[in-house]
Structure formats: C-alpha cells, structure tokens
Amino acid sequence: MKKYVLFIMVVGCLISCGNKRQQEVERFRMKVRSQFLEEKLAEAQQELARTDSIMQKRGIDVDSTPGYLDSLEMAADVQGAQIRYIHKKQKDLQ
C-alpha cells in the first residue's frame, strides 16, 4: 500500500511540475506575441505615414493621374485595416 501512495505522490509531483513548465512556456509565448504585434504595428504605421505623405504630395499636383491616386487610396485603406486588426489582436491578448 505504501508503494502505491508513494507512486501516486511522485506522479502528482511530476504532473504539477509539468504544468508549471507549461505555464512558463505559455507566458513566454504571449510575451513574444505581444512584442511581435508591437513591431508589426510600428511598421504598419510608418508605411501608412509614407503612403499618406505621397498622397498629399500627389494631391497637390494638378497633372497627377487619377488611377495612381486611386491605388494610393486603396493602399492606405489596406494599411489602415491592418493597423485596426493589430489593435484588435493586442486587445484580445490583454
């Protein structure tokens, strides 16, 4: 009977140690994901700022082609959607 109790205690200890390690891995994964999203957000915001400055510069020019401005507007919309998606994912992590 003592062997069974000792065996159950050892198994319980191993399981609890395994859970602790799993929790540490999960915290590390969440931290890395958070940093990744912050980097992607900074990149997306810089790209949107570049696109916006090009749109403003081209908007002043009278002889700029409408198709070019349409593509810039579409790029800005996509970049804005990407930023909103990153914000949503960051909110989900918290």
Coordinates of N, CA and C in Angstrom, one line a residue:
M1 N 0.8 -1.2 0.0 CA 0.0 0.0 0.0 C 0.9 1.3 0.0
K2 N 2.0 1.2 0.7 CA 2.9 2.4 0.8 C 3.5 2.7 -0.6
K3 N 3.7 1.6 -1.3 CA 4.3 1.8 -2.7 C 3.3 2.6 -3.6
Y4 N 2.0 2.2 -3.5 CA 1.0 2.9 -4.3 C 0.9 4.4 -3.9
V5 N 0.9 4.7 -2.6 CA 0.8 6.1 -2.2 C 2.0 6.8 -2.6
L6 N 3.2 6.2 -2.5 CA 4.4 6.9 -2.9 C 4.4 7.1 -4.4
F7 N 3.9 6.1 -5.2 CA 3.8 6.2 -6.6 C 2.9 7.4 -7.0
I8 N 1.7 7.4 -6.4 CA 0.7 8.5 -6.7 C 1.3 9.9 -6.3
M9 N 2.1 10.0 -5.2 CA 2.7 11.2 -4.9 C 3.7 11.7 -5.9
V10 N 4.5 10.7 -6.4 CA 5.5 11.0 -7.4 C 4.9 11.5 -8.7
V11 N 3.8 10.8 -9.1 CA 3.1 11.1 -10.3 C 2.5 12.5 -10.2
G12 N 1.9 12.8 -9.0 CA 1.3 14.1 -8.8 C 2.3 15.2 -8.8
C13 N 3.5 14.9 -8.3 CA 4.6 15.9 -8.3 C 5.1 16.2 -9.7
L14 N 5.2 15.1 -10.5 CA 5.6 15.3 -11.9 C 4.6 16.0 -12.7
I15 N 3.3 15.8 -12.5 CA 2.3 16.5 -13.2 C 2.3 17.9 -12.9
S16 N 2.4 18.3 -11.6 CA 2.4 19.7 -11.2 C 3.6 20.4 -11.7
C17 N 4.8 19.7 -11.7 CA 6.0 20.3 -12.3 C 5.8 20.6 -13.8
G18 N 5.2 19.6 -14.5 CA 4.9 19.8 -15.9 C 4.0 20.9 -16.2
N19 N 3.0 21.1 -15.4 CA 2.0 22.2 -15.5 C 2.7 23.6 -15.3
K20 N 3.7 23.6 -14.3 CA 4.4 24.8 -14.1 C 5.2 25.2 -15.3
R21 N 5.9 24.2 -15.9 CA 6.7 24.5 -17.1 C 5.8 24.9 -18.2
Q22 N 4.7 24.3 -18.4 CA 3.8 24.7 -19.4 C 3.3 26.1 -19.3
Q23 N 3.0 26.5 -18.0 CA 2.6 27.9 -17.8 C 3.7 28.9 -18.1
E24 N 4.9 28.5 -17.8 CA 6.1 29.4 -18.1 C 6.2 29.5 -19.7
V25 N 6.1 28.4 -20.4 CA 6.1 28.5 -21.8 C 5.0 29.3 -22.4
E26 N 3.8 29.2 -21.8 CA 2.7 30.0 -22.3 C 2.9 31.5 -22.1
R27 N 3.4 31.8 -20.9 CA 3.7 33.3 -20.6 C 4.8 33.8 -21.6
F28 N 5.8 33.0 -21.8 CA 6.8 33.4 -22.8 C 6.3 33.6 -24.2
R29 N 5.4 32.7 -24.6 CA 4.8 32.8 -25.9 C 3.9 34.0 -26.0
M30 N 3.2 34.4 -25.0 CA 2.4 35.6 -25.0 C 3.2 36.8 -25.1
K31 N 4.3 36.8 -24.4 CA 5.2 38.0 -24.4 C 5.8 38.2 -25.7
V32 N 6.3 37.1 -26.4 CA 6.8 37.2 -27.7 C 5.8 37.6 -28.7
R33 N 4.6 37.1 -28.6 CA 3.5 37.5 -29.5 C 3.2 39.0 -29.3
S34 N 3.2 39.5 -28.1 CA 2.9 40.9 -27.8 C 4.0 41.8 -28.5
Q35 N 5.3 41.4 -28.3 CA 6.4 42.1 -28.9 C 6.3 42.1 -30.5
F36 N 5.9 41.0 -31.0 CA 5.8 40.8 -32.5 C 4.7 41.8 -33.0
L37 N 3.5 41.8 -32.3 CA 2.5 42.7 -32.7 C 2.9 44.2 -32.6
E38 N 3.6 44.5 -31.6 CA 4.1 45.9 -31.4 C 5.0 46.3 -32.6
E39 N 5.9 45.4 -33.0 CA 6.8 45.7 -34.1 C 6.0 45.8 -35.4
K40 N 5.1 44.9 -35.6 CA 4.2 45.0 -36.8 C 3.4 46.3 -36.9
L41 N 2.9 46.7 -35.7 CA 2.1 47.9 -35.6 C 3.0 49.1 -36.0
A42 N 4.2 49.2 -35.5 CA 5.1 50.3 -35.8 C 5.4 50.3 -37.3
E43 N 5.7 49.1 -37.9 CA 5.9 49.1 -39.3 C 4.7 49.6 -40.1
A44 N 3.5 49.1 -39.8 CA 2.3 49.5 -40.5 C 2.1 50.9 -40.4
Q45 N 2.3 51.5 -39.2 CA 2.1 52.9 -39.0 C 3.0 53.8 -39.8
Q46 N 4.3 53.3 -39.9 CA 5.3 54.0 -40.7 C 4.9 53.9 -42.2
E47 N 4.5 52.8 -42.6 CA 4.1 52.6 -44.1 C 2.9 53.5 -44.4
L48 N 1.9 53.5 -43.5 CA 0.8 54.4 -43.7 C 1.1 55.9 -43.8
A49 N 2.1 56.3 -42.9 CA 2.5 57.7 -42.9 C 3.2 58.0 -44.3
R50 N 4.0 57.0 -44.8 CA 4.7 57.2 -46.1 C 3.6 57.4 -47.2
T51 N 2.7 56.5 -47.2 CA 1.6 56.5 -48.2 C 0.8 57.8 -48.1
D52 N 0.5 58.2 -46.9 CA -0.2 59.5 -46.8 C 0.6 60.7 -47.3
S53 N 1.9 60.7 -47.0 CA 2.7 61.8 -47.4 C 2.7 61.8 -49.0
I54 N 2.8 60.6 -49.6 CA 2.8 60.6 -51.1 C 1.5 61.0 -51.6
M55 N 0.4 60.6 -51.0 CA -0.9 61.1 -51.4 C -1.1 62.6 -51.3
Q56 N -0.6 63.2 -50.2 CA -0.7 64.6 -50.1 C 0.1 65.3 -51.1
K57 N 1.3 64.8 -51.4 CA 2.2 65.4 -52.4 C 1.6 65.3 -53.8
R58 N 1.0 64.1 -54.1 CA 0.4 63.9 -55.4 C -0.9 64.6 -55.6
G59 N -1.6 64.8 -54.4 CA -2.9 65.5 -54.5 C -2.7 67.0 -54.9
I60 N -1.6 67.6 -54.6 CA -1.3 69.0 -54.9 C -1.0 69.1 -56.4
D61 N -0.3 68.1 -56.9 CA 0.0 68.2 -58.4 C -1.3 68.1 -59.2
V62 N -1.4 69.0 -60.1 CA -2.6 69.1 -61.0 C -2.6 67.9 -62.0
D63 N -1.4 67.6 -62.5 CA -1.3 66.6 -63.6 C -1.1 65.2 -63.1
S64 N -1.4 64.9 -61.9 CA -1.3 63.5 -61.4 C -2.4 62.7 -62.0
T65 N -2.1 61.5 -62.3 CA -3.2 60.6 -62.9 C -4.1 60.1 -61.8
P66 N -5.4 60.0 -62.1 CA -6.4 59.6 -61.2 C -6.2 58.1 -60.8
G67 N -5.7 57.3 -61.7 CA -5.5 55.9 -61.4 C -4.4 55.7 -60.3
Y68 N -3.4 56.5 -60.4 CA -2.3 56.5 -59.4 C -2.8 56.8 -58.0
L69 N -3.7 57.9 -57.9 CA -4.2 58.3 -56.6 C -5.2 57.2 -56.1
D70 N -5.9 56.6 -57.0 CA -6.8 55.5 -56.5 C -6.1 54.4 -55.9
S71 N -4.9 54.0 -56.5 CA -4.1 52.9 -56.0 C -3.5 53.3 -54.6
L72 N -3.1 54.6 -54.5 CA -2.6 55.0 -53.2 C -3.7 55.0 -52.1
E73 N -4.9 55.4 -52.5 CA -6.0 55.4 -51.6 C -6.3 54.0 -51.1
M74 N -6.3 53.0 -52.1 CA -6.5 51.6 -51.7 C -5.4 51.1 -50.8
A75 N -4.2 51.5 -51.1 CA -3.1 51.0 -50.2 C -3.2 51.6 -48.8
A76 N -3.7 52.9 -48.7 CA -3.9 53.5 -47.4 C -5.0 52.8 -46.7
D77 N -6.1 52.4 -47.4 CA -7.2 51.7 -46.8 C -6.7 50.3 -46.2
V78 N -5.9 49.6 -47.0 CA -5.4 48.3 -46.6 C -4.5 48.5 -45.4
Q79 N -3.7 49.5 -45.4 CA -2.8 49.7 -44.2 C -3.6 50.1 -43.0
G80 N -4.6 50.9 -43.2 CA -5.4 51.2 -42.0 C -6.2 50.0 -41.5
A81 N -6.6 49.1 -42.3 CA -7.3 47.9 -41.9 C -6.3 47.0 -41.1
Q82 N -5.1 47.0 -41.6 CA -4.0 46.2 -41.0 C -3.8 46.7 -39.5
I83 N -3.7 48.0 -39.4 CA -3.5 48.6 -38.1 C -4.7 48.3 -37.2
R84 N -5.9 48.4 -37.7 CA -7.0 48.1 -36.8 C -7.0 46.6 -36.4
Y85 N -6.6 45.7 -37.3 CA -6.5 44.3 -37.0 C -5.5 44.1 -35.9
I86 N -4.3 44.7 -36.0 CA -3.3 44.6 -35.0 C -3.8 45.1 -33.6
H87 N -4.5 46.2 -33.6 CA -5.0 46.8 -32.4 C -6.0 45.8 -31.8
K88 N -6.8 45.1 -32.6 CA -7.8 44.1 -32.1 C -7.1 43.0 -31.5
K89 N -6.0 42.5 -32.1 CA -5.3 41.3 -31.6 C -4.6 41.7 -30.3
Q90 N -4.1 42.9 -30.2 CA -3.5 43.4 -29.0 C -4.5 43.4 -27.8
K91 N -5.7 43.9 -28.1 CA -6.8 44.0 -27.1 C -7.2 42.5 -26.7
D92 N -7.2 41.6 -27.6 CA -7.5 40.2 -27.3 C -6.5 39.6 -26.4
L93 N -5.2 40.0 -26.5 CA -4.2 39.5 -25.6 C -4.3 39.9 -24.2
Q94 N -4.9 41.1 -24.0 CA -5.0 41.6 -22.6 C -6.1 41.1 -21.9

